[in-house]
mmCIF file of C-alpha atoms in Angstrom:
data_model
loop_
_atom_site.group_PDB
_atom_site.id
_atom_site.type_symbol
_atom_site.label_atom_id
_atom_site.label_comp_id
_atom_site.label_asym_id
_atom_site.label_seq_id
_atom_site.Cartn_x
_atom_site.Cartn_y
_atom_site.Cartn_z
ATOM 1 C CA MET A 1 79.801 65.524 60.345
ATOM 2 C CA ASN A 2 79.090 62.386 62.378
ATOM 3 C CA LYS A 3 76.287 59.906 61.676
ATOM 4 C CA GLN A 4 73.967 61.432 64.290
ATOM 5 C CA GLN A 5 74.368 64.939 62.840
ATOM 6 C CA GLU A 6 73.868 63.591 59.341
ATOM 7 C CA ASN A 7 70.651 61.839 60.352
ATOM 8 C CA ARG A 8 69.408 65.011 62.059
ATOM 9 C CA LEU A 9 70.067 67.111 58.963
ATOM 10 C CA GLU A 10 68.329 64.546 56.751
ATOM 11 C CA LYS A 11 65.184 64.778 58.898
ATOM 12 C CA GLN A 12 65.273 68.582 58.820
ATOM 13 C CA ILE A 13 65.660 68.633 55.037
ATOM 14 C CA GLU A 14 62.826 66.103 54.689
ATOM 15 C CA PHE A 15 60.585 68.395 56.770
ATOM 16 C CA ILE A 16 61.568 71.486 54.775
ATOM 17 C CA LEU A 17 60.707 69.726 51.521
ATOM 18 C CA GLU A 18 57.465 68.302 52.945
ATOM 19 C CA ILE A 19 56.169 71.712 53.984
ATOM 20 C CA ASP A 20 56.681 73.018 50.450
ATOM 21 C CA LYS A 21 53.229 71.471 49.935
ATOM 22 C CA ILE A 22 51.698 74.324 51.936
ATOM 23 C CA LYS A 23 52.209 76.552 48.897
ATOM 24 C CA SER A 24 49.495 74.507 47.157
ATOM 25 C CA ILE A 25 46.914 74.754 49.965
ATOM 26 C CA ILE A 26 44.467 77.405 48.783
ATOM 27 C CA ARG A 27 42.596 79.404 51.398
ATOM 28 C CA GLN A 28 39.180 80.999 51.052
ATOM 29 C CA THR A 29 40.483 84.567 51.333
ATOM 30 C CA TYR A 30 41.271 86.594 48.224
ATOM 31 C CA LEU A 31 44.420 88.659 47.826
ATOM 32 C CA ALA A 32 43.881 92.371 48.437
ATOM 33 C CA ASP A 33 43.619 92.982 44.678
ATOM 34 C CA GLY A 34 40.879 90.314 44.373
ATOM 35 C CA THR A 35 42.579 88.511 41.469
ATOM 36 C CA ARG A 36 42.916 85.126 43.174
ATOM 37 C CA LYS A 37 42.761 83.387 46.540
ATOM 38 C CA GLU A 38 45.863 83.290 48.708
ATOM 39 C CA ASN A 39 47.648 80.108 49.691
ATOM 40 C CA ASP A 40 48.640 79.043 53.197
ATOM 41 C CA ALA A 41 52.300 79.985 52.746
ATOM 42 C CA GLU A 42 51.329 83.542 51.769
ATOM 43 C CA HIS A 43 48.953 83.758 54.724
ATOM 44 C CA SER A 44 51.594 82.577 57.211
ATOM 45 C CA TRP A 45 54.209 84.958 55.796
ATOM 46 C CA HIS A 46 51.739 87.831 56.061
ATOM 47 C CA LEU A 47 51.028 87.007 59.724
ATOM 48 C CA ALA A 48 54.757 86.923 60.539
ATOM 49 C CA ILE A 49 55.187 90.396 59.032
ATOM 50 C CA MET A 50 52.119 91.612 60.943
ATOM 51 C CA ALA A 51 53.584 90.258 64.200
ATOM 52 C CA ILE A 52 56.738 92.328 63.664
ATOM 53 C CA ILE A 53 54.866 95.491 62.621
ATOM 54 C CA LEU A 54 52.012 95.363 65.159
ATOM 55 C CA GLY A 55 53.955 93.969 68.117
ATOM 56 C CA GLU A 56 54.063 97.426 69.739
ATOM 57 C CA TYR A 57 50.330 97.232 70.560
ATOM 58 C CA PHE A 58 50.732 94.060 72.636
ATOM 59 C CA ASP A 59 52.380 93.228 75.958
ATOM 60 C CA LYS A 60 55.965 94.529 75.959
ATOM 61 C CA ASN A 61 57.166 91.288 77.588
ATOM 62 C CA ILE A 62 55.732 89.128 74.828
ATOM 63 C CA ASN A 63 58.118 86.669 73.179
ATOM 64 C CA LEU A 64 57.960 87.957 69.610
ATOM 65 C CA LEU A 65 60.144 85.175 68.193
ATOM 66 C CA LYS A 66 57.734 82.633 69.675
ATOM 67 C CA VAL A 67 54.786 84.432 68.056
ATOM 68 C CA ILE A 68 56.575 84.433 64.680
ATOM 69 C CA LYS A 69 57.342 80.712 64.991
ATOM 70 C CA MET A 70 53.717 80.084 65.945
ATOM 71 C CA VAL A 71 52.203 81.896 62.965
ATOM 72 C CA LEU A 72 54.658 80.334 60.524
ATOM 73 C CA MET A 73 53.987 76.825 61.868
ATOM 74 C CA HIS A 74 50.267 76.902 62.758
ATOM 75 C CA ASP A 75 48.806 76.086 59.335
ATOM 76 C CA LEU A 76 51.248 73.329 58.345
ATOM 77 C CA VAL A 77 48.616 70.831 59.502
ATOM 78 C CA GLU A 78 46.496 71.881 56.527
ATOM 79 C CA ILE A 79 48.901 69.972 54.256
ATOM 80 C CA ASP A 80 46.970 66.886 55.417
ATOM 81 C CA ALA A 81 43.774 68.366 56.840
ATOM 82 C CA GLY A 82 43.063 70.962 54.132
ATOM 83 C CA ASP A 83 41.823 74.509 54.664
ATOM 84 C CA THR A 84 38.486 74.561 56.458
ATOM 85 C CA PHE A 85 36.235 77.541 55.711
ATOM 86 C CA CYS A 86 35.545 79.164 59.073
ATOM 87 C CA TYR A 87 31.817 79.641 58.317
ATOM 88 C CA ASP A 88 31.263 76.034 57.207
ATOM 89 C CA LYS A 89 29.653 74.442 60.294
ATOM 90 C CA LYS A 90 29.735 70.899 58.925
ATOM 91 C CA ALA A 91 33.403 70.998 57.927
ATOM 92 C CA ASN A 92 34.349 72.469 61.319
ATOM 93 C CA GLU A 93 32.824 69.553 63.248
ATOM 94 C CA ASP A 94 35.891 67.337 62.800
ATOM 95 C CA LYS A 95 38.436 70.071 62.001
ATOM 96 C CA TYR A 96 40.365 69.747 65.253
ATOM 97 C CA SER A 97 40.686 65.948 65.084
ATOM 98 C CA ARG A 98 41.827 66.105 61.442
ATOM 99 C CA GLU A 99 44.398 68.750 62.263
ATOM 100 C CA GLN A 100 45.592 66.973 65.404
ATOM 101 C CA LYS A 101 46.291 63.840 63.375
ATOM 102 C CA ALA A 102 48.152 65.958 60.815
ATOM 103 C CA ALA A 103 50.222 67.618 63.566
ATOM 104 C CA GLU A 104 51.364 64.211 64.817
ATOM 105 C CA ARG A 105 52.576 63.228 61.358
ATOM 106 C CA ILE A 106 54.042 66.465 60.005
ATOM 107 C CA TYR A 107 55.962 67.808 63.026
ATOM 108 C CA HIS A 108 57.355 64.337 63.780
ATOM 109 C CA ILE A 109 59.252 64.335 60.499
ATOM 110 C CA LEU A 110 61.693 66.580 62.403
ATOM 111 C CA PRO A 111 64.264 65.475 64.985
ATOM 112 C CA ASN A 112 62.536 64.841 68.309
ATOM 113 C CA ASN A 113 63.420 68.092 70.112
ATOM 114 C CA GLN A 114 62.213 70.258 67.202
ATOM 115 C CA ALA A 115 59.161 68.059 66.653
ATOM 116 C CA GLN A 116 58.134 68.538 70.282
ATOM 117 C CA GLU A 117 58.746 72.297 70.197
ATOM 118 C CA TYR A 118 56.721 72.979 67.058
ATOM 119 C CA LYS A 119 53.942 70.552 67.876
ATOM 120 C CA SER A 120 53.658 72.209 71.304
ATOM 121 C CA LEU A 121 53.449 75.607 69.611
ATOM 122 C CA TRP A 122 50.583 74.323 67.466
ATOM 123 C CA TYR A 123 48.695 73.087 70.536
ATOM 124 C CA GLU A 124 49.400 76.379 72.328
ATOM 125 C CA PHE A 125 48.045 78.327 69.351
ATOM 126 C CA GLU A 126 44.910 76.158 69.287
ATOM 127 C CA GLU A 127 44.345 76.642 73.035
ATOM 128 C CA GLY A 128 44.746 80.393 72.608
ATOM 129 C CA LYS A 129 45.482 81.128 76.275
ATOM 130 C CA SER A 130 49.093 82.300 76.500
ATOM 131 C CA LYS A 131 50.021 85.910 75.678
ATOM 132 C CA GLU A 132 51.775 84.742 72.531
ATOM 133 C CA ALA A 133 48.875 82.542 71.405
ATOM 134 C CA ILE A 134 46.369 85.352 71.953
ATOM 135 C CA PHE A 135 48.552 87.685 69.860
ATOM 136 C CA ALA A 136 48.938 85.049 67.120
ATOM 137 C CA ASN A 137 45.211 84.291 67.056
ATOM 138 C CA ILE A 138 44.290 87.965 66.797
ATOM 139 C CA LEU A 139 46.606 88.327 63.802
ATOM 140 C CA ASP A 140 45.130 85.178 62.247
ATOM 141 C CA ARG A 141 41.644 86.681 62.538
ATOM 142 C CA LEU A 142 42.563 90.233 61.530
ATOM 143 C CA GLN A 143 44.418 89.437 58.290
ATOM 144 C CA PRO A 144 41.483 87.916 56.351
ATOM 145 C CA ILE A 145 39.160 90.686 57.535
ATOM 146 C CA MET A 146 41.548 93.289 56.161
ATOM 147 C CA LEU A 147 41.763 91.415 52.852
ATOM 148 C CA ASN A 148 37.990 90.928 52.682
ATOM 149 C CA PHE A 149 37.507 94.647 53.171
ATOM 150 C CA GLU A 150 40.099 95.521 50.504
ATOM 151 C CA THR A 151 38.286 93.295 47.964
ATOM 152 C CA GLU A 152 35.018 95.146 48.675
ATOM 153 C CA GLY A 153 33.674 92.141 50.547
ATOM 154 C CA LYS A 154 34.119 89.727 47.645
ATOM 155 C CA LEU A 155 34.257 86.579 49.799
ATOM 156 C CA TRP A 156 31.598 87.834 52.227
ATOM 157 C CA ILE A 157 29.211 88.595 49.360
ATOM 158 C CA GLU A 158 29.878 85.261 47.614
ATOM 159 C CA ASN A 159 29.023 83.388 50.816
ATOM 160 C CA ASN A 160 26.225 85.629 52.081
ATOM 161 C CA ILE A 161 28.119 86.381 55.305
ATOM 162 C CA THR A 162 26.617 88.787 57.850
ATOM 163 C CA LYS A 163 28.163 91.229 60.283
ATOM 164 C CA ASN A 164 27.062 89.118 63.251
ATOM 165 C CA GLN A 165 28.775 86.038 61.835
ATOM 166 C CA VAL A 166 32.017 87.969 61.487
ATOM 167 C CA LEU A 167 31.664 89.416 64.997
ATOM 168 C CA LYS A 168 30.989 86.015 66.541
ATOM 169 C CA ARG A 169 33.886 84.388 64.696
ATOM 170 C CA ASN A 170 36.303 87.156 65.710
ATOM 171 C CA GLU A 171 35.191 88.127 69.225
ATOM 172 C CA LYS A 172 38.721 87.424 70.534
ATOM 173 C CA MET A 173 39.794 90.635 68.851
ATOM 174 C CA LEU A 174 37.555 92.659 71.122
ATOM 175 C CA SER A 175 39.547 91.552 74.177
ATOM 176 C CA GLY A 176 42.886 92.385 72.551
ATOM 177 C CA PRO A 177 44.639 95.775 72.404
ATOM 178 C CA LYS A 178 42.105 98.598 72.218
ATOM 179 C CA GLU A 179 43.679 99.992 69.038
ATOM 180 C CA ILE A 180 43.224 96.656 67.226
ATOM 181 C CA ALA A 181 39.724 96.152 68.659
ATOM 182 C CA ASN A 182 38.649 99.647 67.590
ATOM 183 C CA TYR A 183 40.101 99.159 64.106
ATOM 184 C CA PHE A 184 38.227 95.858 63.756
ATOM 185 C CA VAL A 185 34.864 97.344 64.799
ATOM 186 C CA THR A 186 35.354 100.449 62.622
ATOM 187 C CA LEU A 187 36.213 98.270 59.607
ATOM 188 C CA LEU A 188 33.129 96.079 60.076
ATOM 189 C CA ASN A 189 30.791 99.050 60.449
ATOM 190 C CA LEU A 190 32.263 100.657 57.347
ATOM 191 C CA ALA A 191 31.950 97.356 55.453
ATOM 192 C CA VAL A 192 28.219 97.301 56.261
ATOM 193 C CA LYS A 193 27.817 100.958 55.264
ATOM 194 C CA LEU A 194 29.563 100.347 51.919
ATOM 195 C CA GLY A 195 27.565 97.209 51.207
ATOM 196 C CA TYR A 196 30.504 94.813 51.528
ATOM 197 C CA LEU A 197 28.890 92.980 54.447
ATOM 198 C CA LYS A 198 25.253 92.308 55.246
ATOM 199 C CA GLU A 199 23.690 93.688 58.421
ATOM 200 C CA ASP A 200 21.695 90.980 60.207
#
């Protein structure tokens, strides 16, 4: 191994060890059994599995590997920026700037070509315009809704969340595959009927 290869590997190992911190970033969403809140690493893993399982409902020409990379990388910024509760208006005011600063630091631990690739994927996810970013964003919205439903609305009830708030936050899902959109709407209506979610 020459000096250049050695330096490259050192940067990659440094990044791999740095992102171990994501296992300590606690999200708002409870696990399906309601015993505790999930961490960012668990969330990202779950999204990657969902991408593989639910890929058949999206564009057949979608780059699935890119989607998997995107969902595994998108929350690494929370190592610095923290998890921001999606219904906290105040905390969301500077969320993007905090996360952008984190993206510049964290991805640039890597060798330049990988840093540029993964930072670009983060920006693409945030923009939410490409086929892959739309797919990734839908998964990112769907997963906590499924978990909230499984816990009988535990987080929704604790934070007095209403159906309209959930609809507004997750409207992107309605423009996705009809099967996913229908599942989302059915789940919300059932959550209201069962008392897991307040009707406005």
